Amino acid sequence: MQLEELKNRWRLAPGTEYRCDRTLNLYKTPTAAELVTQAAAGRQLKIVAIEANSLHVMLCADDYPGWLRLGDVDALDLASAPYHALMVTRPDVEQAIPGAIAFAEAAMAVPNEYLWGGTVAPNYDCSGLVQAAFAAVGVPLPRDSYQQEDFTDTIEIGELLPGDLIFFGTPERTTHVALHLDHGRYIHSSGKDQGRNGIGIDSIFDLSNPVSQAYHIQYRCCGRIMKGYAPQKTH
């Protein structure tokens, strides 16, 4: 879509949804200096505001905001229909868990690096990997780790099952999330400062690896996904 066409359409119909024809980077500020998330090809978004050098947009599936460079508007087309989240219940989640784990393990098997804001292969951040793994099997989740913690039902560490989420951070807020595999082992994308700069497997019980030790100190809680996320806002 051309920029002028998009501007005119937004003025006339600001609630219009657009489909991304390729993976697009969304940024934290209008200056596009810091990646905040990515929109994979096929995802839908709405425009919140148009600035001189960027568009303020909201992703339809997870209500996540970001700024899109004006140079990327050529990748936007009109969506054929408004985004509609399918109802996903706990039994649906249970059936999807093996596929989500397989997705994460396959992502680990290819060369990758930790990318803050990354939600598209090969480079993910922690919550981007979790979101992408479950999205691949039809279970939509919120974007950030603290949002994923709020979205799940808190469980005790002894209740962990494959597919549950493990959260790390400070007493005030979650900053990291991992996908539980079995027996306390979890797969996650961790950064350079205390991780592997990419996807790896660690443990909350076996602390023989320094990465496991580093995250053990920051353990907060565990959560169980009970349903799929449905958009909460009228954009």
CSV table of C-alpha atoms in Angstrom, one decimal:
chain,number,residue,atom,x,y,z
A,1,MET,CA,0.0,0.0,0.0
A,2,GLN,CA,1.2,3.5,-0.8
A,3,LEU,CA,1.6,6.0,2.1
A,4,GLU,CA,-0.9,8.6,0.8
A,5,GLU,CA,-3.5,5.9,0.2
A,6,LEU,CA,-3.0,4.6,3.7
A,7,LYS,CA,-3.2,8.1,5.2
A,8,ASN,CA,-6.5,8.8,3.4
A,9,ARG,CA,-8.0,5.5,4.4
A,10,TRP,CA,-7.0,6.0,8.0
A,11,ARG,CA,-8.7,9.4,8.1
A,12,LEU,CA,-11.9,8.0,6.7
A,13,ALA,CA,-11.8,4.6,8.5
A,14,PRO,CA,-9.4,4.7,11.5
A,15,GLY,CA,-10.4,1.2,12.6
A,16,THR,CA,-9.3,-0.5,9.4
A,17,GLU,CA,-7.1,-3.6,9.9
A,18,TYR,CA,-4.1,-4.3,7.7
A,19,ARG,CA,-2.3,-7.5,7.0
A,20,CYS,CA,1.5,-7.7,7.0
A,21,ASP,CA,2.9,-9.2,3.8
A,22,ARG,CA,6.3,-9.7,5.3
A,23,THR,CA,7.9,-9.7,8.8
A,24,LEU,CA,8.0,-6.2,10.1
A,25,ASN,CA,9.9,-4.7,13.0
A,26,LEU,CA,8.1,-2.5,15.5
A,27,TYR,CA,10.0,0.0,17.6
A,28,LYS,CA,9.6,1.4,21.1
A,29,THR,CA,9.6,5.0,20.0
A,30,PRO,CA,8.8,7.0,16.8
A,31,THR,CA,12.6,7.4,16.2
A,32,ALA,CA,12.8,3.6,15.5
A,33,ALA,CA,15.9,3.4,17.7
A,34,GLU,CA,15.0,0.3,19.7
A,35,LEU,CA,13.2,-2.9,18.6
A,36,VAL,CA,10.2,-3.7,20.8
A,37,THR,CA,8.5,-6.6,18.9
A,38,GLN,CA,8.0,-8.0,15.4
A,39,ALA,CA,5.0,-8.7,13.3
A,40,ALA,CA,5.3,-11.9,11.3
A,41,ALA,CA,3.9,-12.1,7.8
A,42,GLY,CA,0.2,-12.7,8.0
A,43,ARG,CA,-0.4,-10.8,11.3
A,44,GLN,CA,-2.9,-8.0,11.4
A,45,LEU,CA,-2.6,-4.5,12.9
A,46,LYS,CA,-4.4,-1.3,13.2
A,47,ILE,CA,-3.1,2.3,13.0
A,48,VAL,CA,-3.3,4.4,16.1
A,49,ALA,CA,-1.6,7.6,14.8
A,50,ILE,CA,0.5,8.8,11.9
A,51,GLU,CA,3.6,10.8,12.7
A,52,ALA,CA,6.2,12.4,10.4
A,53,ASN,CA,8.5,9.4,10.2
A,54,SER,CA,6.5,6.5,11.6
A,55,LEU,CA,3.1,5.0,12.3
A,56,HIS,CA,1.9,4.2,15.8
A,57,VAL,CA,0.3,0.8,15.4
A,58,MET,CA,-1.4,-1.9,17.6
A,59,LEU,CA,-1.1,-5.6,16.8
A,60,CYS,CA,-4.6,-7.1,16.7
A,61,ALA,CA,-3.8,-10.6,18.2
A,62,ASP,CA,-2.1,-9.4,21.4
A,63,ASP,CA,-3.0,-5.7,21.7
A,64,TYR,CA,0.7,-4.9,21.6
A,65,PRO,CA,1.7,-1.3,20.5
A,66,GLY,CA,4.7,-0.2,18.6
A,67,TRP,CA,6.0,2.2,16.0
A,68,LEU,CA,6.4,1.2,12.3
A,69,ARG,CA,8.7,3.0,9.9
A,70,LEU,CA,7.0,4.7,7.1
A,71,GLY,CA,9.2,2.9,4.7
A,72,ASP,CA,7.5,-0.3,5.6
A,73,VAL,CA,4.0,0.7,4.7
A,74,ASP,CA,4.4,-1.0,1.3
A,75,ALA,CA,4.2,-4.3,3.2
A,76,LEU,CA,0.7,-3.5,4.4
A,77,ASP,CA,-2.5,-4.6,2.6
A,78,LEU,CA,-6.1,-4.4,3.6
A,79,ALA,CA,-7.0,-7.4,5.8
A,80,SER,CA,-9.7,-9.6,4.2
A,81,ALA,CA,-11.6,-9.8,7.5
A,82,PRO,CA,-11.2,-8.4,11.1
A,83,TYR,CA,-9.0,-10.5,13.4
A,84,HIS,CA,-11.0,-12.9,15.4
A,85,ALA,CA,-9.4,-15.0,18.2
A,86,LEU,CA,-10.6,-18.6,18.3
A,87,MET,CA,-11.7,-19.8,21.7
A,88,VAL,CA,-8.9,-21.9,23.2
A,89,THR,CA,-9.6,-23.9,26.4
A,90,ARG,CA,-7.3,-25.8,28.7
A,91,PRO,CA,-8.0,-29.1,26.9
A,92,ASP,CA,-7.0,-27.4,23.7
A,93,VAL,CA,-3.8,-26.1,25.4
A,94,GLU,CA,-2.9,-29.6,26.6
A,95,GLN,CA,-3.3,-31.0,23.1
A,96,ALA,CA,-1.1,-28.2,21.7
A,97,ILE,CA,1.8,-28.5,24.3
A,98,PRO,CA,3.8,-31.2,22.5
A,99,GLY,CA,3.8,-29.1,19.3
A,100,ALA,CA,4.8,-26.0,21.2
A,101,ILE,CA,7.7,-27.8,22.8
A,102,ALA,CA,8.7,-29.3,19.4
A,103,PHE,CA,8.7,-25.8,18.0
A,104,ALA,CA,11.0,-24.4,20.7
A,105,GLU,CA,13.4,-27.4,20.3
A,106,ALA,CA,13.5,-27.0,16.5
A,107,ALA,CA,14.2,-23.3,17.0
A,108,MET,CA,17.1,-24.2,19.3
A,109,ALA,CA,18.5,-26.6,16.7
A,110,VAL,CA,19.3,-23.8,14.1
A,111,PRO,CA,21.9,-21.1,14.6
A,112,ASN,CA,20.3,-18.3,16.6
A,113,GLU,CA,21.1,-15.3,18.9
A,114,TYR,CA,19.1,-13.6,21.6
A,115,LEU,CA,17.3,-10.6,20.1
A,116,TRP,CA,15.5,-8.1,22.3
A,117,GLY,CA,12.1,-7.7,20.7
A,118,GLY,CA,12.5,-10.8,18.6
A,119,THR,CA,9.4,-12.9,17.9
A,120,VAL,CA,10.3,-14.4,14.5
A,121,ALA,CA,12.9,-17.1,13.6
A,122,PRO,CA,15.7,-17.5,14.0
A,123,ASN,CA,16.4,-14.9,16.8
A,124,TYR,CA,14.0,-14.5,19.7
A,125,ASP,CA,13.8,-12.9,23.1
A,126,CYS,CA,12.5,-15.0,26.0
A,127,SER,CA,8.8,-14.1,25.7
A,128,GLY,CA,9.0,-14.0,21.9
A,129,LEU,CA,10.0,-17.6,21.8
A,130,VAL,CA,7.2,-18.7,24.2
A,131,GLN,CA,4.6,-16.6,22.3
A,132,ALA,CA,5.8,-17.9,18.9
A,133,ALA,CA,5.9,-21.5,20.1
A,134,PHE,CA,2.3,-21.5,21.2
A,135,ALA,CA,1.1,-19.4,18.3
A,136,ALA,CA,2.4,-22.0,16.0
A,137,VAL,CA,0.0,-24.5,17.5
A,138,GLY,CA,-3.0,-22.2,17.7
A,139,VAL,CA,-2.7,-20.9,21.3
A,140,PRO,CA,-2.3,-17.1,21.3
A,141,LEU,CA,-0.5,-15.6,24.3
A,142,PRO,CA,0.3,-12.0,25.4
A,143,ARG,CA,3.6,-10.6,24.3
A,144,ASP,CA,5.8,-9.8,27.3
A,145,SER,CA,7.0,-12.0,30.1
A,146,TYR,CA,5.2,-10.0,32.8
A,147,GLN,CA,2.0,-10.1,30.8
A,148,GLN,CA,2.4,-13.9,30.3
A,149,GLU,CA,2.8,-14.3,34.1
A,150,ASP,CA,-0.4,-12.3,34.7
A,151,PHE,CA,-2.2,-14.3,32.1
A,152,THR,CA,-1.4,-17.8,33.5
A,153,ASP,CA,-2.7,-19.4,36.7
A,154,THR,CA,0.0,-19.5,39.3
A,155,ILE,CA,1.1,-23.0,40.4
A,156,GLU,CA,3.6,-24.5,42.9
A,157,ILE,CA,7.0,-25.6,41.6
A,158,GLY,CA,6.2,-29.2,42.5
A,159,GLU,CA,3.1,-29.1,40.3
A,160,LEU,CA,5.1,-28.3,37.1
A,161,LEU,CA,4.0,-30.2,34.0
A,162,PRO,CA,5.4,-30.0,30.5
A,163,GLY,CA,4.2,-26.8,28.8
A,164,ASP,CA,4.0,-24.8,32.0
A,165,LEU,CA,5.8,-21.5,32.2
A,166,ILE,CA,8.6,-20.5,34.6
A,167,PHE,CA,9.1,-16.9,35.5
A,168,PHE,CA,12.2,-15.1,36.7
A,169,GLY,CA,13.0,-11.5,37.6
A,170,THR,CA,13.0,-9.3,40.6
A,171,PRO,CA,10.6,-9.2,43.6
A,172,GLU,CA,8.8,-6.3,41.8
A,173,ARG,CA,8.4,-7.7,38.3
A,174,THR,CA,9.0,-10.6,36.0
A,175,THR,CA,11.7,-10.0,33.4
A,176,HIS,CA,12.3,-13.5,32.0
A,177,VAL,CA,10.2,-16.5,31.0
A,178,ALA,CA,11.0,-20.1,30.1
A,179,LEU,CA,9.0,-23.1,28.8
A,180,HIS,CA,9.1,-26.1,31.1
A,181,LEU,CA,10.0,-29.4,29.4
A,182,ASP,CA,10.2,-32.1,32.2
A,183,HIS,CA,11.7,-32.7,35.6
A,184,GLY,CA,12.5,-29.0,36.1
A,185,ARG,CA,14.3,-28.6,32.8
A,186,TYR,CA,13.2,-25.6,30.8
A,187,ILE,CA,14.0,-24.2,27.4
A,188,HIS,CA,14.4,-20.4,26.9
A,189,SER,CA,16.1,-17.7,25.0
A,190,SER,CA,18.6,-15.9,27.2
A,191,GLY,CA,20.9,-12.9,26.6
A,192,LYS,CA,24.6,-12.4,26.7
A,193,ASP,CA,24.8,-11.0,30.2
A,194,GLN,CA,23.8,-14.2,32.1
A,195,GLY,CA,22.7,-16.6,29.4
A,196,ARG,CA,23.9,-18.2,26.2
A,197,ASN,CA,23.0,-15.5,23.8
A,198,GLY,CA,20.3,-17.7,22.3
A,199,ILE,CA,18.1,-20.7,23.0
A,200,GLY,CA,19.2,-23.3,25.4
A,201,ILE,CA,18.0,-25.7,28.1
A,202,ASP,CA,18.6,-25.2,31.8
A,203,SER,CA,17.2,-26.6,35.1
A,204,ILE,CA,15.6,-25.2,38.2
A,205,PHE,CA,16.9,-28.2,40.2
A,206,ASP,CA,20.3,-29.1,38.6
A,207,LEU,CA,22.4,-26.1,39.2
A,208,SER,CA,25.7,-27.5,37.9
A,209,ASN,CA,25.6,-25.0,35.0
A,210,PRO,CA,26.3,-21.3,35.7
A,211,VAL,CA,23.3,-20.2,33.6
A,212,SER,CA,21.0,-22.4,35.6
A,213,GLN,CA,22.5,-20.9,38.8
A,214,ALA,CA,22.0,-17.3,37.6
A,215,TYR,CA,18.4,-17.8,36.8
A,216,HIS,CA,17.7,-19.9,39.9
A,217,ILE,CA,18.6,-16.8,42.0
A,218,GLN,CA,15.9,-14.9,40.1
A,219,TYR,CA,13.2,-17.5,40.3
A,220,ARG,CA,9.7,-15.9,40.9
A,221,CYS,CA,6.9,-18.4,40.2
A,222,CYS,CA,5.4,-20.9,37.8
A,223,GLY,CA,2.3,-20.5,35.7
A,224,ARG,CA,-0.1,-22.7,33.8
A,225,ILE,CA,-1.7,-21.6,30.5
A,226,MET,CA,-5.5,-22.2,30.9
A,227,LYS,CA,-6.8,-20.6,27.7
A,228,GLY,CA,-5.8,-18.6,24.7
A,229,TYR,CA,-5.5,-14.8,24.8
A,230,ALA,CA,-8.3,-12.8,23.2
A,231,PRO,CA,-7.8,-9.1,22.4
A,232,GLN,CA,-9.0,-6.9,25.3
A,233,LYS,CA,-9.2,-3.5,23.6
A,234,THR,CA,-11.2,-1.7,20.9
A,235,HIS,CA,-8.3,-0.1,19.0
